[in-house]
Coordinates of C-alpha atoms and ligand atoms in Angstrom, one line a residue:
X296 CA 23.3 5.2 -17.9
X297 CA 22.4 7.9 -20.3
X298 CA 18.9 9.4 -19.8
X299 CA 17.4 10.2 -23.1
X300 CA 14.1 11.6 -22.0
X301 CA 11.9 12.1 -19.0
X302 CA 8.2 12.8 -19.3
X303 CA 5.6 13.4 -16.6
X304 CA 2.0 13.0 -17.4
X305 CA -1.2 13.4 -15.2
X306 CA -3.8 10.6 -15.0
X307 CA -7.2 10.3 -13.4
X308 CA -9.0 7.2 -12.2
X309 CA -12.8 7.1 -11.6
X310 CA -14.3 4.9 -8.9
X311 CA -17.1 2.6 -9.9
X312 CA -19.0 3.9 -6.9
X313 CA -18.1 6.5 -4.2
X314 CA -15.3 5.2 -2.1
X315 CA -15.9 5.6 1.7
X316 CA -13.9 5.1 4.8
X317 CA -14.6 6.5 8.3
X318 CA -12.9 9.8 7.4
X319 CA -13.8 10.7 3.9
X320 CA -15.6 9.7 0.7
X321 CA -14.1 10.2 -2.8
X322 CA -15.1 9.6 -6.4
X323 CA -11.8 9.9 -8.3
X324 CA -8.0 9.8 -7.9
X325 CA -5.4 12.0 -9.5
X326 CA -1.8 11.0 -10.0
X327 CA 1.2 11.4 -12.2
X328 CA 3.2 8.9 -14.2
X329 CA 6.9 9.5 -14.7
X330 CA 8.6 7.9 -17.7
X331 CA 12.4 7.7 -17.7
X332 CA 13.9 6.6 -21.0
X333 CA 17.4 5.2 -21.6
X334 CA 18.7 3.2 -24.5
X335 CA 15.3 3.3 -26.1
X336 CA 13.7 1.6 -23.0
X337 CA 11.1 3.2 -20.7
X338 CA 10.8 2.8 -17.0
X339 CA 7.6 3.9 -15.3
X340 CA 6.6 5.2 -11.8
X341 CA 3.4 6.4 -10.2
X342 CA 3.0 9.3 -7.8
X343 CA -0.5 9.4 -6.3
X344 CA -0.7 11.0 -2.9
X345 CA -4.0 10.9 -1.0
X346 CA -5.3 13.6 1.4
X347 CA -5.5 12.2 4.9
X348 CA -2.6 9.7 4.3
X349 CA 0.1 11.7 2.5
X350 CA 2.2 14.6 3.6
X351 CA 2.0 16.1 0.1
X352 CA -0.8 16.9 -2.3
X353 CA -1.3 16.2 -6.0
X354 CA 0.2 19.5 -7.3
X355 CA 3.2 19.4 -5.0
X356 CA 3.9 15.9 -6.1
X357 CA 3.9 17.1 -9.8
X358 CA 6.3 19.9 -9.0
X359 CA 8.6 17.5 -7.1
X360 CA 8.8 15.2 -10.2
X361 CA 9.5 18.3 -12.4
X362 CA 12.3 19.3 -10.0
X363 CA 13.9 15.9 -10.4
X364 CA 13.6 16.1 -14.2
X365 CA 15.3 19.6 -14.2
X366 CA 18.1 18.4 -12.0
X367 CA 19.4 15.9 -14.6
X368 CA 18.7 17.9 -17.7
X369 CA 22.3 18.5 -18.5
X370 CA 23.8 15.2 -17.3
X371 CA 25.5 13.2 -20.0
X372 CA 26.0 10.0 -18.0
X373 CA 24.8 9.2 -14.5
X374 CA 24.7 5.9 -12.6
X375 CA 21.7 4.3 -10.8
X376 CA 23.1 5.1 -7.3
X377 CA 23.3 8.8 -8.1
X378 CA 19.8 8.8 -9.5
X379 CA 18.5 7.1 -6.4
X380 CA 20.2 9.7 -4.2
X381 CA 18.6 12.4 -6.3
X382 CA 15.2 10.8 -5.9
X383 CA 15.7 10.9 -2.1
X384 CA 16.6 14.6 -2.2
X385 CA 13.6 15.5 -4.4
X386 CA 11.3 13.2 -2.5
X387 CA 12.1 14.8 0.9
X388 CA 8.7 15.3 2.7
X389 CA 7.0 14.1 -0.5
X390 CA 7.4 10.3 -0.5
X391 CA 5.1 9.8 -3.6
X392 CA 7.8 11.6 -5.6
X393 CA 10.6 9.4 -4.3
X394 CA 8.5 6.3 -4.8
X395 CA 7.6 7.2 -8.4
X396 CA 11.1 8.0 -9.4
X397 CA 12.5 4.8 -7.8
X398 CA 9.9 2.7 -9.4
X399 CA 10.8 4.2 -12.8
X400 CA 14.5 3.7 -12.2
X401 CA 14.2 0.1 -11.0
X402 CA 11.7 -0.7 -13.8
X403 CA 14.3 0.7 -16.3
X404 CA 17.4 -0.9 -14.7
X405 CA 15.8 -4.3 -14.6
X406 CA 14.5 -4.0 -18.1
X407 CA 18.0 -3.1 -19.3
X408 CA 19.1 -6.4 -17.7
X409 CA 16.2 -8.3 -19.2
X410 CA 14.7 -9.4 -15.9
X411 CA 11.9 -8.6 -13.6
X412 CA 12.4 -5.9 -10.9
X413 CA 11.8 -8.5 -8.1
X414 CA 14.6 -10.7 -9.5
X415 CA 16.8 -7.7 -9.9
X416 CA 16.3 -6.9 -6.2
X417 CA 16.4 -10.5 -5.0
X418 CA 17.2 -13.6 -7.1
X419 CA 15.2 -15.6 -4.6
X420 CA 12.1 -13.4 -4.8
X421 CA 8.7 -15.2 -4.0
X422 CA 6.8 -16.6 -7.0
X423 CA 3.4 -15.9 -5.7
X424 CA 1.8 -13.2 -3.5
X425 CA -1.2 -13.6 -1.3
X426 CA -3.9 -10.9 -1.6
X427 CA -6.8 -9.8 0.6
X428 CA -10.3 -9.3 -0.8
X429 CA -12.8 -6.5 0.2
X430 CA -16.3 -6.7 1.7
X431 CA -17.7 -5.8 -1.7
X432 CA -15.7 -8.4 -3.6
X433 CA -17.9 -10.9 -5.5
X434 CA -16.0 -14.2 -5.6
X435 CA -16.7 -17.8 -4.5
X436 CA -15.6 -18.0 -0.8
X437 CA -12.8 -20.4 0.1
X438 CA -11.4 -21.4 3.5
X439 CA -8.8 -19.0 4.9
X440 CA -9.5 -16.2 2.6
X441 CA -8.9 -12.7 4.0
X442 CA -11.5 -9.9 3.7
X443 CA -11.1 -6.3 4.6
X444 CA -14.0 -4.3 6.0
X445 CA -14.1 -0.5 6.3
X446 CA -15.7 0.2 9.7
X447 CA -17.6 3.5 10.0
X448 CA -17.8 5.7 13.1
X449 CA -21.5 5.2 13.6
X450 CA -23.5 3.1 16.0
X451 CA -21.5 0.1 17.2
X452 CA -24.4 -2.3 16.7
X453 CA -24.7 -1.2 13.1
X454 CA -21.0 -2.1 12.6
X455 CA -21.5 -5.4 14.3
X456 CA -24.4 -6.1 11.9
X457 CA -22.1 -5.2 9.0
X458 CA -19.4 -7.6 10.3
X459 CA -22.0 -10.4 10.6
X460 CA -23.3 -9.7 7.1
X461 CA -19.8 -9.9 5.5
X462 CA -19.0 -13.0 7.6
X463 CA -22.2 -14.6 6.2
X464 CA -21.6 -13.5 2.7
X465 CA -18.3 -15.4 2.7
X466 CA -20.0 -18.4 4.4
X467 CA -17.9 -18.0 7.6
X468 CA -14.7 -19.0 5.7
X469 CA -13.0 -15.6 5.8
X470 CA -10.6 -14.0 8.3
X471 CA -11.7 -10.4 8.7
X472 CA -9.6 -7.3 8.8
X473 CA -11.4 -4.4 10.3
X474 CA -10.1 -1.0 9.2
X475 CA -11.2 1.9 11.4
X476 CA -9.0 4.5 9.8
X477 CA -8.3 6.1 13.2
X478 CA -12.0 7.0 13.9
X479 CA -12.4 5.6 17.4
X480 CA -11.4 6.9 20.8
X481 CA -10.0 4.5 23.4
X482 CA -13.3 3.6 25.2
X483 CA -15.1 3.0 21.9
X484 CA -12.3 0.9 20.5
X485 CA -12.3 -1.2 23.7
X486 CA -16.1 -1.7 23.4
X487 CA -15.8 -2.8 19.8
X488 CA -13.0 -5.3 20.6
X489 CA -15.2 -6.8 23.4
X490 CA -18.1 -7.1 21.0
X491 CA -16.2 -8.9 18.3
X492 CA -14.1 -11.3 20.4
X493 CA -16.0 -14.4 19.2
X494 CA -15.7 -13.4 15.5
X495 CA -13.0 -14.5 13.1
X496 CA -11.0 -11.3 13.2
X497 CA -7.5 -11.3 11.7
X498 CA -6.8 -7.8 13.1
X499 CA -8.2 -4.4 13.7
X500 CA -6.4 -1.7 11.8
X501 CA -5.6 1.8 12.9
X502 CA -8.3 1.8 15.6
X503 CA -7.1 5.1 17.2
X504 CA -6.2 8.4 15.5
X505 CA -2.7 9.1 14.3
X506 CA -2.1 11.6 17.1
X507 CA -3.3 9.4 19.9
X508 CA -0.8 8.5 22.6
X509 CA 1.2 5.3 22.8
X510 CA -0.3 4.8 26.3
X511 CA -3.8 4.6 24.7
X512 CA -2.6 2.1 22.1
X513 CA -0.9 0.0 24.8
X514 CA -4.0 0.1 27.0
X515 CA -6.2 -1.0 24.1
X516 CA -3.9 -4.0 23.7
X517 CA -4.3 -4.9 27.4
X518 CA -8.1 -5.2 26.8
X519 CA -8.1 -7.5 23.9
X520 CA -6.3 -10.5 22.3
X521 CA -7.2 -9.3 18.8
X522 CA -4.0 -8.2 17.0
X523 CA -3.7 -4.5 16.4
X524 CA -2.4 -3.1 13.1
X525 CA -1.1 0.4 12.4
X526 CA -1.4 2.0 9.0
X527 CA -1.7 5.8 8.9
X528 CA 0.6 6.0 12.0
X529 CA 3.5 4.4 10.1
X530 CA 5.5 6.0 7.3
X531 CA 9.1 5.6 8.2
X532 CA 11.5 3.4 10.3
X533 CA 11.3 5.7 13.3
X534 CA 7.6 5.4 13.6
X535 CA 7.9 1.6 13.5
X536 CA 10.6 1.7 16.2
X537 CA 8.3 3.7 18.5
X538 CA 5.5 1.1 18.2
X539 CA 8.0 -1.7 18.8
X540 CA 9.6 0.0 21.8
X541 CA 6.2 0.5 23.4
X542 CA 4.9 -2.9 22.4
X543 CA 1.7 -1.6 21.1
X544 CA 1.3 -2.9 17.5
X545 CA 1.3 -6.4 16.1
X546 CA 1.0 -5.7 12.4
X547 CA 2.4 -3.0 10.2
X548 CA 0.7 -1.9 7.0
X549 CA 3.3 -0.6 4.6
X550 CA 2.2 1.8 1.9
X551 CA 5.1 2.4 -0.5
X552 CA 3.4 5.6 -1.7
X553 CA 3.7 7.1 1.8
X554 CA 7.1 5.7 2.6
X555 CA 9.1 6.5 -0.6
X556 CA 12.3 4.7 -1.3
X557 CA 12.6 1.0 -1.9
X558 CA 15.6 0.6 0.4
X559 CA 13.6 2.4 3.2
X560 CA 10.8 -0.2 2.8
X561 CA 13.4 -3.0 2.9
X562 CA 14.9 -1.7 6.1
X563 CA 11.4 -1.3 7.7
X564 CA 10.6 -4.9 6.8
X565 CA 13.9 -6.1 8.3
X566 CA 13.2 -4.3 11.6
X567 CA 9.6 -5.7 11.7
X568 CA 10.8 -9.3 11.0
X569 CA 13.6 -9.0 13.6
X570 CA 10.9 -8.2 16.1
X571 CA 8.7 -11.1 15.0
X572 CA 5.9 -8.8 14.0
X573 CA 3.7 -9.0 11.0
X574 CA 3.5 -6.8 7.9
X575 CA 1.8 -6.5 4.6
X576 CA 2.2 -4.2 1.6
X577 CA -0.9 -2.1 0.9
X578 CA -2.3 0.2 -1.8
X579 CA -3.1 3.9 -1.6
X580 CA -5.7 3.6 -4.3
X581 CA -3.3 4.5 -7.1
X582 CA -3.0 3.3 -10.7
X583 CA -2.0 -0.2 -11.7
X584 CA 1.5 1.2 -12.4
X585 CA 2.0 1.9 -8.7
X586 CA 0.4 -1.4 -7.7
X587 CA 2.5 -3.5 -10.2
X588 CA 5.6 -2.0 -8.4
X589 CA 4.0 -3.0 -5.0
X590 CA 3.7 -6.6 -6.2
X591 CA 7.4 -6.6 -7.2
X592 CA 8.3 -5.2 -3.7
X593 CA 6.1 -7.8 -2.0
X594 CA 7.8 -10.5 -4.0
X595 CA 11.3 -9.3 -3.6
X596 CA 11.0 -8.9 0.2
X597 CA 9.2 -12.2 0.6
X598 CA 5.9 -10.9 1.9
X599 CA 4.0 -13.9 3.4
X600 CA 0.8 -12.2 4.4
X601 CA -2.2 -11.2 2.3
X602 CA -1.4 -7.8 0.8
X603 CA -4.0 -5.1 0.2
X604 CA -2.9 -4.5 -3.4
X605 CA -5.8 -5.5 -5.5
X606 CA -7.7 -2.3 -5.3
X607 CA -8.1 -2.2 -9.1
X608 CA -11.5 -3.7 -8.6
X609 CA -12.7 -0.3 -7.2
X610 CA -12.0 1.6 -10.5
X611 CA -13.9 1.8 -13.8
X612 CA -10.7 1.5 -15.8
X613 CA -7.0 1.9 -15.4
X614 CA -3.9 2.8 -17.5
X615 CA -2.4 -0.7 -17.7
X616 CA -3.3 -4.3 -17.0
X617 CA -3.0 -5.9 -13.6
X618 CA -2.6 -9.7 -13.1
X619 CA -5.6 -11.8 -12.1
X620 CA -6.1 -13.3 -8.7
X621 CA -7.1 -16.8 -8.1
X622 CA -8.1 -18.1 -4.7
X623 CA -6.3 -15.2 -3.1
X624 CA -3.1 -15.7 -5.0
X625 CA -1.3 -13.8 -7.7
X626 CA 1.2 -15.9 -9.5
X627 CA 4.1 -13.6 -10.4
X628 CA 4.9 -13.6 -14.1
X629 CA 8.4 -13.0 -15.5
X630 CA 7.7 -9.9 -17.6
X631 CA 10.7 -7.5 -17.4
X632 CA 10.8 -4.6 -15.0
X633 CA 7.6 -4.0 -12.9
X634 CA 5.6 -6.0 -15.5
X635 CA 3.8 -3.4 -17.6
X636 CA 2.6 -4.9 -20.8
X637 CA 1.2 -1.8 -22.4
X638 CA 0.4 1.6 -21.0
X639 CA -2.5 3.9 -22.1
X640 CA -1.8 7.6 -21.3
Ligands
MG905 MG1 -5.9 1.2 6.4

């Protein structure tokens, strides 16, 4: 293809209220949108690293995108494979850069073919994606819904009270995912698991810090039947292999913004499925541009679990639309590319 133009623009999203987990609280998010134009058609990608999750910061991500742009300034014609390889080179140790470029390239390539990105990647892509809600979601409860709760590193009884309140709010119909964001040590995590054994818990997520030992993770698993998910600890296929080898994770949370390439995500999912483990695709609190691409990935790679993608409800406004959710389901539309209708930058 002939690349006519590349532009890179900053954006900022403001939270409706301060966003808190056990490690930090934030009021806004800063990211970059890359637009790649060919044949008069634009493909879009979002680079929005987050401190505490990402290897790279906001400025570094912007420089990474500029580096990619410079590298193809004098190219007349270049094919998709070469562009994807360039995205890997420029995205080394800065996965948000690789993800944004690949999102823009696949958005563009599928638009040029007049189909959605998910169908471009897989003609048998799923037509609906399940979505989890959050403890502050205000919706009518329904049986089997999945709700995520951010657990803080304060008094355990306080956390127990929070879990009960959320359970009551959704009239006991929700399966609960408890995200600890690595805040607990082994004894505390074991105590929490004991205290919640009779509650409807889908899994506990990242109970121990990223740098905790596999032995501690394994030991936690010996003390509880509650499935254990890993999030911050997983950003490439090697990290997944380690957890599989040591048998100490049941669920893998995949955040494309911290992984990078689409084929990397595909290979990670393949490995997880071969080992009969669970996974879901999850947001890093980025713009709807990034999350639209996540939906396409979840659909193309047949994600069957509730994904943590609908974080748009946390923000005052966004730079493009995001599909609505009904009873935990997003029905995929057939807009071309990643499904951006109109973008406001
Ligand atoms: Mg998490």
